[in-house]
Short mmCIF file of C-alpha atoms and ligand atoms in Angstrom, two decimals:
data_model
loop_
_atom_site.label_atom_id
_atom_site.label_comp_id
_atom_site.label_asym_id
_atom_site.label_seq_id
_atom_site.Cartn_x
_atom_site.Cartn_y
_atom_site.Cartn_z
CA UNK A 14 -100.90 112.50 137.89
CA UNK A 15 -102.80 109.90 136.18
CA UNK A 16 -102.10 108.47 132.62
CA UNK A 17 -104.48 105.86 130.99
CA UNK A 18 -102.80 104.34 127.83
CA UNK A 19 -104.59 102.38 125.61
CA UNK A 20 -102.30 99.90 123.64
CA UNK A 21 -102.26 96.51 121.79
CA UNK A 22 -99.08 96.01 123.76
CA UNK A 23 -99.58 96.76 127.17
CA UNK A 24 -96.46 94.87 128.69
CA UNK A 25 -94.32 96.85 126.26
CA UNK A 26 -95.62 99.84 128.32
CA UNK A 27 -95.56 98.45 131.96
CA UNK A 28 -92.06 97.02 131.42
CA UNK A 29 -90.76 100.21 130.09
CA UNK A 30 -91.97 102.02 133.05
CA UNK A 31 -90.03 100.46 136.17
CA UNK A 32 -87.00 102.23 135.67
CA UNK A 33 -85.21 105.29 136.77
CA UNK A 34 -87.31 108.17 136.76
CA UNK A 35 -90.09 107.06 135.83
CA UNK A 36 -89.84 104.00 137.81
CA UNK A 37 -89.23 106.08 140.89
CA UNK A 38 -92.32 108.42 140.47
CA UNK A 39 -94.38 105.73 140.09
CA UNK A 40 -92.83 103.82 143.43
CA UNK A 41 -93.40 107.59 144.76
CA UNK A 42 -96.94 107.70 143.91
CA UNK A 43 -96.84 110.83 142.03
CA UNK A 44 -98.04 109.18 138.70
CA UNK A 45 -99.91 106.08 138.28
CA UNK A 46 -99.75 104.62 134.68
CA UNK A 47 -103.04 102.20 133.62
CA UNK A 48 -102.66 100.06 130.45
CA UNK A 49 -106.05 98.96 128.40
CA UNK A 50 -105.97 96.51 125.77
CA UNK A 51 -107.99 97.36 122.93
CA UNK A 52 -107.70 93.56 122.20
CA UNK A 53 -109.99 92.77 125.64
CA UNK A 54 -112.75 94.55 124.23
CA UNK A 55 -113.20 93.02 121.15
CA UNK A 56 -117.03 91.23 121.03
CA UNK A 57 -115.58 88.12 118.34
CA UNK A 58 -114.27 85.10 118.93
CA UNK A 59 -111.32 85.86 117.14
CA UNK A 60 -111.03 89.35 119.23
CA UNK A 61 -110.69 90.89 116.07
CA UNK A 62 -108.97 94.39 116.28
CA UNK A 63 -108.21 95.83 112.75
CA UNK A 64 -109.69 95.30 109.43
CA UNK A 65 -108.23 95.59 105.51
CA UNK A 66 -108.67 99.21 104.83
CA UNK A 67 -111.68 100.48 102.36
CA UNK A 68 -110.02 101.58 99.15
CA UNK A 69 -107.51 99.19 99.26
CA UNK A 70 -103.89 99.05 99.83
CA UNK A 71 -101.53 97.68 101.84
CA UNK A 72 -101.32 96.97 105.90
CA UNK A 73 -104.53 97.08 108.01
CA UNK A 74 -106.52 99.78 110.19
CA UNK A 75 -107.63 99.36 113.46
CA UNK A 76 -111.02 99.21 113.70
CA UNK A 77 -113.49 102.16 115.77
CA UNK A 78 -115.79 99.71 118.41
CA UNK A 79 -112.45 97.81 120.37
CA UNK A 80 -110.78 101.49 120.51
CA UNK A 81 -113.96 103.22 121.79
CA UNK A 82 -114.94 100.32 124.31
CA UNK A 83 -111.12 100.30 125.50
CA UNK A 84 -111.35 104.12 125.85
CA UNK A 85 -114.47 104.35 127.72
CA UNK A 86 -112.81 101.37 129.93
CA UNK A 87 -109.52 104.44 130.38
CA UNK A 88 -112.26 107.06 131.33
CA UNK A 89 -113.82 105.69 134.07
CA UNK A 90 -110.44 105.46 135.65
CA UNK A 91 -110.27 109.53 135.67
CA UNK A 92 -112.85 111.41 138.49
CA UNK A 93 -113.58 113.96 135.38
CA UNK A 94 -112.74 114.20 131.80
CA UNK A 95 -109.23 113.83 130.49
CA UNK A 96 -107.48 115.23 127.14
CA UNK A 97 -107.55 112.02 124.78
CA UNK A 98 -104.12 111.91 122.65
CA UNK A 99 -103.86 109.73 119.90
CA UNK A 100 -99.52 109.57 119.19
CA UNK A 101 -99.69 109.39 115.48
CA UNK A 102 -96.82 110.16 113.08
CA UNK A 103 -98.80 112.79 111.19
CA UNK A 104 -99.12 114.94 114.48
CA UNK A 105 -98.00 117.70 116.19
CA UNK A 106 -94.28 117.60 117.09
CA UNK A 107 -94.32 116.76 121.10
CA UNK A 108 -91.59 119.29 122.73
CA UNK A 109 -90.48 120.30 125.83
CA UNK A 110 -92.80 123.39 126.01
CA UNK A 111 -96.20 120.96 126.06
CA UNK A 112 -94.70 118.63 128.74
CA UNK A 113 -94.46 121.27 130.64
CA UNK A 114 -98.29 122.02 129.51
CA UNK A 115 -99.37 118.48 130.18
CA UNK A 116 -97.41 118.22 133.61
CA UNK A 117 -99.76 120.13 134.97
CA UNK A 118 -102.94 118.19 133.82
CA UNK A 119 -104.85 116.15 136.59
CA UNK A 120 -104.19 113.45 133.92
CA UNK A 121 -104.39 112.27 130.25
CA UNK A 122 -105.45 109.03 128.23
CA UNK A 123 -102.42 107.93 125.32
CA UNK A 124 -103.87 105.72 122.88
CA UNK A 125 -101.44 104.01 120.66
CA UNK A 126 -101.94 103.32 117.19
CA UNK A 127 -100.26 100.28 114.89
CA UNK A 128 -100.48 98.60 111.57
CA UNK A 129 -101.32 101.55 109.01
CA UNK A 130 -103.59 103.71 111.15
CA UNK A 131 -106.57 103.86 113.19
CA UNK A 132 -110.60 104.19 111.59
CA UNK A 133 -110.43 108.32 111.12
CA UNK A 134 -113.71 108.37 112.71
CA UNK A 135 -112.22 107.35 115.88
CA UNK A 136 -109.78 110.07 115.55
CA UNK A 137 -112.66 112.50 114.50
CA UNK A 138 -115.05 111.26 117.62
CA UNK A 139 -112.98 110.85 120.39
CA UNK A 140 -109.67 112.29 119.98
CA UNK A 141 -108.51 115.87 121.16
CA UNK A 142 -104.91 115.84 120.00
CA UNK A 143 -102.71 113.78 117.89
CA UNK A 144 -98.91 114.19 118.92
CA UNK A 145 -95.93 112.98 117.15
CA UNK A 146 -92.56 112.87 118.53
CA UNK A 147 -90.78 113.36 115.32
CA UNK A 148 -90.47 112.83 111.38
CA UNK A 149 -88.86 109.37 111.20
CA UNK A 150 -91.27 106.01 110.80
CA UNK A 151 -91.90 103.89 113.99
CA UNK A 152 -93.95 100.59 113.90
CA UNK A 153 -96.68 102.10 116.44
CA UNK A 154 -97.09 103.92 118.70
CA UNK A 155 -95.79 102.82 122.15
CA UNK A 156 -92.42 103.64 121.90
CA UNK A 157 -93.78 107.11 121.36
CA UNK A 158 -96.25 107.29 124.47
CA UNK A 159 -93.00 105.64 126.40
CA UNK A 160 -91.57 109.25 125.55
CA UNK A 161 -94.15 111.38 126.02
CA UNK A 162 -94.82 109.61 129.80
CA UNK A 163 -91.24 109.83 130.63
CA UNK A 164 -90.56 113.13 129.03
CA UNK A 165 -93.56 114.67 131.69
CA UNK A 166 -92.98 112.07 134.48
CA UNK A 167 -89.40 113.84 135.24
CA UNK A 168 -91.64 117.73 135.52
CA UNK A 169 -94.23 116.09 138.32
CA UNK A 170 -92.95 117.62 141.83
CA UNK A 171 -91.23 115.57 143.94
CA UNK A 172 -89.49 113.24 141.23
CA UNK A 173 -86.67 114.96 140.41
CA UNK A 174 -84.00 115.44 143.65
CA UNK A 175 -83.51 118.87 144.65
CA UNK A 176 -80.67 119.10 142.68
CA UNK A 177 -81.44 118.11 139.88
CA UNK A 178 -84.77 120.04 139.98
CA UNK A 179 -82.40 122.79 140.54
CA UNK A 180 -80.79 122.30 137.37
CA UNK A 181 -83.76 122.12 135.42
CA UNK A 182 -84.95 125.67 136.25
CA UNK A 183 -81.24 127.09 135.98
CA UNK A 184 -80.43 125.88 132.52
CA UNK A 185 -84.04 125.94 130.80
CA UNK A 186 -82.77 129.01 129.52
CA UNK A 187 -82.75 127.60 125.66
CA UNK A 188 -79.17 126.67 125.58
CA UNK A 189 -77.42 123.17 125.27
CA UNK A 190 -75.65 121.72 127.82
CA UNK A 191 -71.47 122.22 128.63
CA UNK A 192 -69.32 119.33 128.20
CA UNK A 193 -68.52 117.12 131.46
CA UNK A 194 -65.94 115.38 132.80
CA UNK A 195 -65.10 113.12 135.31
CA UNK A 196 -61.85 111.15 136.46
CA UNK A 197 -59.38 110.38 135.44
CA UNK A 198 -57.65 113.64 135.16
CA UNK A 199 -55.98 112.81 131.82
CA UNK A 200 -56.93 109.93 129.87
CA UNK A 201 -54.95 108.91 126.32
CA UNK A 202 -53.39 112.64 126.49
CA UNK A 203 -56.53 114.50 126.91
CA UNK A 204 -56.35 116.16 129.81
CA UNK A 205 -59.55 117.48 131.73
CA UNK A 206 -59.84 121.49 131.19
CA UNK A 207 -57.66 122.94 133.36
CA UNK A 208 -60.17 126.06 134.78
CA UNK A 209 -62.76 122.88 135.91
CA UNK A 210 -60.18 122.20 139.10
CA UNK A 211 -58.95 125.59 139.34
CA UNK A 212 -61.21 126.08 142.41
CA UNK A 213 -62.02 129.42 140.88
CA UNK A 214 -66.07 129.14 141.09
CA UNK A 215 -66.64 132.51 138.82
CA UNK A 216 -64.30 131.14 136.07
CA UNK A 217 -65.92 127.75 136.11
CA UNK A 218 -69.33 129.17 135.55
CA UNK A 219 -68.26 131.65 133.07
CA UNK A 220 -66.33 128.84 130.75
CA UNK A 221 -69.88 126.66 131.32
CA UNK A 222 -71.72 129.61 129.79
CA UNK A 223 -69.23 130.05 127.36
CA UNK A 224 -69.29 126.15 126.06
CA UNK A 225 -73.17 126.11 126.52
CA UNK A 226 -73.04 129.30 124.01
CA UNK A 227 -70.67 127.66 121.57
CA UNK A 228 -72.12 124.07 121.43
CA UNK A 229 -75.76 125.88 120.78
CA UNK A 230 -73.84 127.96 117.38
CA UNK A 231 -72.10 124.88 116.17
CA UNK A 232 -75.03 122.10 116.76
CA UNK A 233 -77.99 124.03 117.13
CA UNK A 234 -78.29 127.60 115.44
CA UNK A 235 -81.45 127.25 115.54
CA UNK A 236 -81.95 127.57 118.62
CA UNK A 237 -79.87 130.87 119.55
CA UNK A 238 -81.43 131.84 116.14
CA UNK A 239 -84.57 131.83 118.68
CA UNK A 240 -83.64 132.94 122.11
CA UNK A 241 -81.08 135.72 121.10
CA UNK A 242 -78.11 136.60 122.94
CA UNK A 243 -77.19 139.19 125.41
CA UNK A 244 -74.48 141.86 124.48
CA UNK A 245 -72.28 139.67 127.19
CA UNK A 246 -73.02 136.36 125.88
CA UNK A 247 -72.08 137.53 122.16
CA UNK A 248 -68.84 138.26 123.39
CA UNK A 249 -68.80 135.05 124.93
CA UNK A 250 -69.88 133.32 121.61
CA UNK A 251 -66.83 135.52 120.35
CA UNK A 252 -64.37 134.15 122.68
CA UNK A 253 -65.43 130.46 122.06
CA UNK A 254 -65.24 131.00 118.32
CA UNK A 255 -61.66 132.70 118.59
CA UNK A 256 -60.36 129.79 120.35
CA UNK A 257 -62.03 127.54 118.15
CA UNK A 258 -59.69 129.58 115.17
CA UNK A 259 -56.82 128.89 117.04
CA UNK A 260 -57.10 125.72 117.93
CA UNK A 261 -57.93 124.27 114.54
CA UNK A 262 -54.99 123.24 113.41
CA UNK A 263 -54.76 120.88 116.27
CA UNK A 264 -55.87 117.05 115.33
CA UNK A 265 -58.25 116.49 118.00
CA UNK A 266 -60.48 119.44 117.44
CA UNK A 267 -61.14 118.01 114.31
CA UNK A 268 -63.10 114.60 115.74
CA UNK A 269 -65.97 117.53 116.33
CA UNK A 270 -67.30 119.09 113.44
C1 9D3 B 7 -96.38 106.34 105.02
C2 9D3 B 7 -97.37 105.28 105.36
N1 9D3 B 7 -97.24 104.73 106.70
C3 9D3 B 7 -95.86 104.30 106.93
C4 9D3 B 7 -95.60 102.91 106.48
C5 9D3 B 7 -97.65 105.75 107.69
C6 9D3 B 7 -97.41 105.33 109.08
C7 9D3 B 7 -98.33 104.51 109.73
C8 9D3 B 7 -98.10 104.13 111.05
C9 9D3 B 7 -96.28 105.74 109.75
C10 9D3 B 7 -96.06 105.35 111.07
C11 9D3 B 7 -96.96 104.54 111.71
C12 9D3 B 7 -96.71 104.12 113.10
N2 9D3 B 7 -96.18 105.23 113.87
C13 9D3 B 7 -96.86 105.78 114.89
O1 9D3 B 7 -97.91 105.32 115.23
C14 9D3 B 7 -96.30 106.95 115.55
C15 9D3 B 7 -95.13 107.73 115.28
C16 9D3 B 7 -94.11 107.61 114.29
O2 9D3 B 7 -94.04 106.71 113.45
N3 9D3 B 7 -93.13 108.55 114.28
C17 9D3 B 7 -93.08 109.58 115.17
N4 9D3 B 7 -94.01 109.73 116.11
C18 9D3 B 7 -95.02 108.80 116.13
S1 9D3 B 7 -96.29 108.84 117.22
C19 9D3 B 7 -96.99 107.48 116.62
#
């Protein structure tokens, strides 16, 4: 896959992107990330690339010719048109369900917005989408296209390792993750649960489930509000929260929630 992202900060993006992952697909050669800098394509001497907004107020807006020029300058890296998404904070909430959706693009342009905003008629001409990855105020929006590359990056074939890939498909299933542990065994008198080196693969899986079911009802009811249960993973959920009763008068139980 290709991504084009247009951004007053390229270097931001391109340093971001050597590591893990992301770094790895891109060493792999199953996504290629371009930056464009609306800044080149200013015509001033200045390379002026926002203006004081009509209307008045504070901050500054970037202006419609150095965004389209910069765009056009993204397109011509794609064979055919590409979906255009502007990350801005007023749009749609990016989730898991449309990386999977744009994993499966031939490729998409990012542009990044800063200062107050970007000319609406940019938005209005040359925009398809506008994403947002959540209602808290950033200062632009690279940090955001950083998420949205990586977040899709790790759902191209081959980056993942088997296992992991593995993983993915197995626990997609709208549930949060079980609590791990590694060594040591015991560790300021918390010990390790003891089922996890009982050997006993069946009762290992089952207590996963279980913990998967009862993090989800404590820290995300939302989500099991959702998905729904199965008659056997209520009981589960009942099991976690009868041990939960009986283990609340101990101290440590209280460190979480
Ligand atoms: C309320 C007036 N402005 C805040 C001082 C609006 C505003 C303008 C520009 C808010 C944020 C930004 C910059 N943010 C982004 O470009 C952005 C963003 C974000 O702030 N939060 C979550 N997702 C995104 S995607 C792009």
């Amino acid at each position: 896959m290709r991504i084009a992202v247009v951004s007053l900060f390229p270097q931001m993006i391109r340093d971001a992107l050597s590591y893990g992952v992301v770094g790895r697909a891109i060493e792999r050669n199953k996504l290629e990330v371009a930056c464009v800098d609306p800044r080149d394509y200013a015509t001033d001497v200045h390379r002026t690339v926002d203006d004081r907004p009509y209307g008045g107020g504070p901050g500054m807006v970037l202006k419609v010719e150095p965004l389209v020029a910069a765009l056009r300058a993204a397109e011509a890296a794609f064979p055919a048109r590409v979906r255009r998404i502007l990350l801005g904070a007023d749009g749609r909430r990016f989730e898991q369900a449309i990386a999977r959706e744009a994993a499966l693009w031939p490729g998409l342009i990012l542009v990044a917005g800063r200062y107050e905003g970007v000319d609406e008629r940019f938005v209005e001409g040359e925009i398809d989408a506008v994403w947002s990855i959540g209602d808290y105020i950033l200062s632009g929006g690279e940090l955001p296209a950083l998420v949205v590359i990586d977040a899709i990056a790790r759902l191209l074939p081959g980056t993942l390792g088997a296992a992991e890939s593995a993983e993915q498909e197995s626990f997609s299933d709208g549930l949060l993750d079980w609590p791990h542990y590694t060594r040591p065994a015991a560790i300021a008198g918390r010990a390790v649960p003891e089922v996890l080196s009982s050997g006993d693969h069946a009762a290992i899986a089952r207590w996963r489930r279980r913990e998967a079911l009862g993090r989800t009802w404590l820290r995300r009811p939302d989500m099991l509000e959702r998905r729904g249960m199965s008659a056997e993973e209520r009981a589960l959920l009942e099991e976690f929260k009868a041990e939960r009763a009986h283990d609340a008068g101990r101290v440590e139980s209280s460190f979480v929630r």
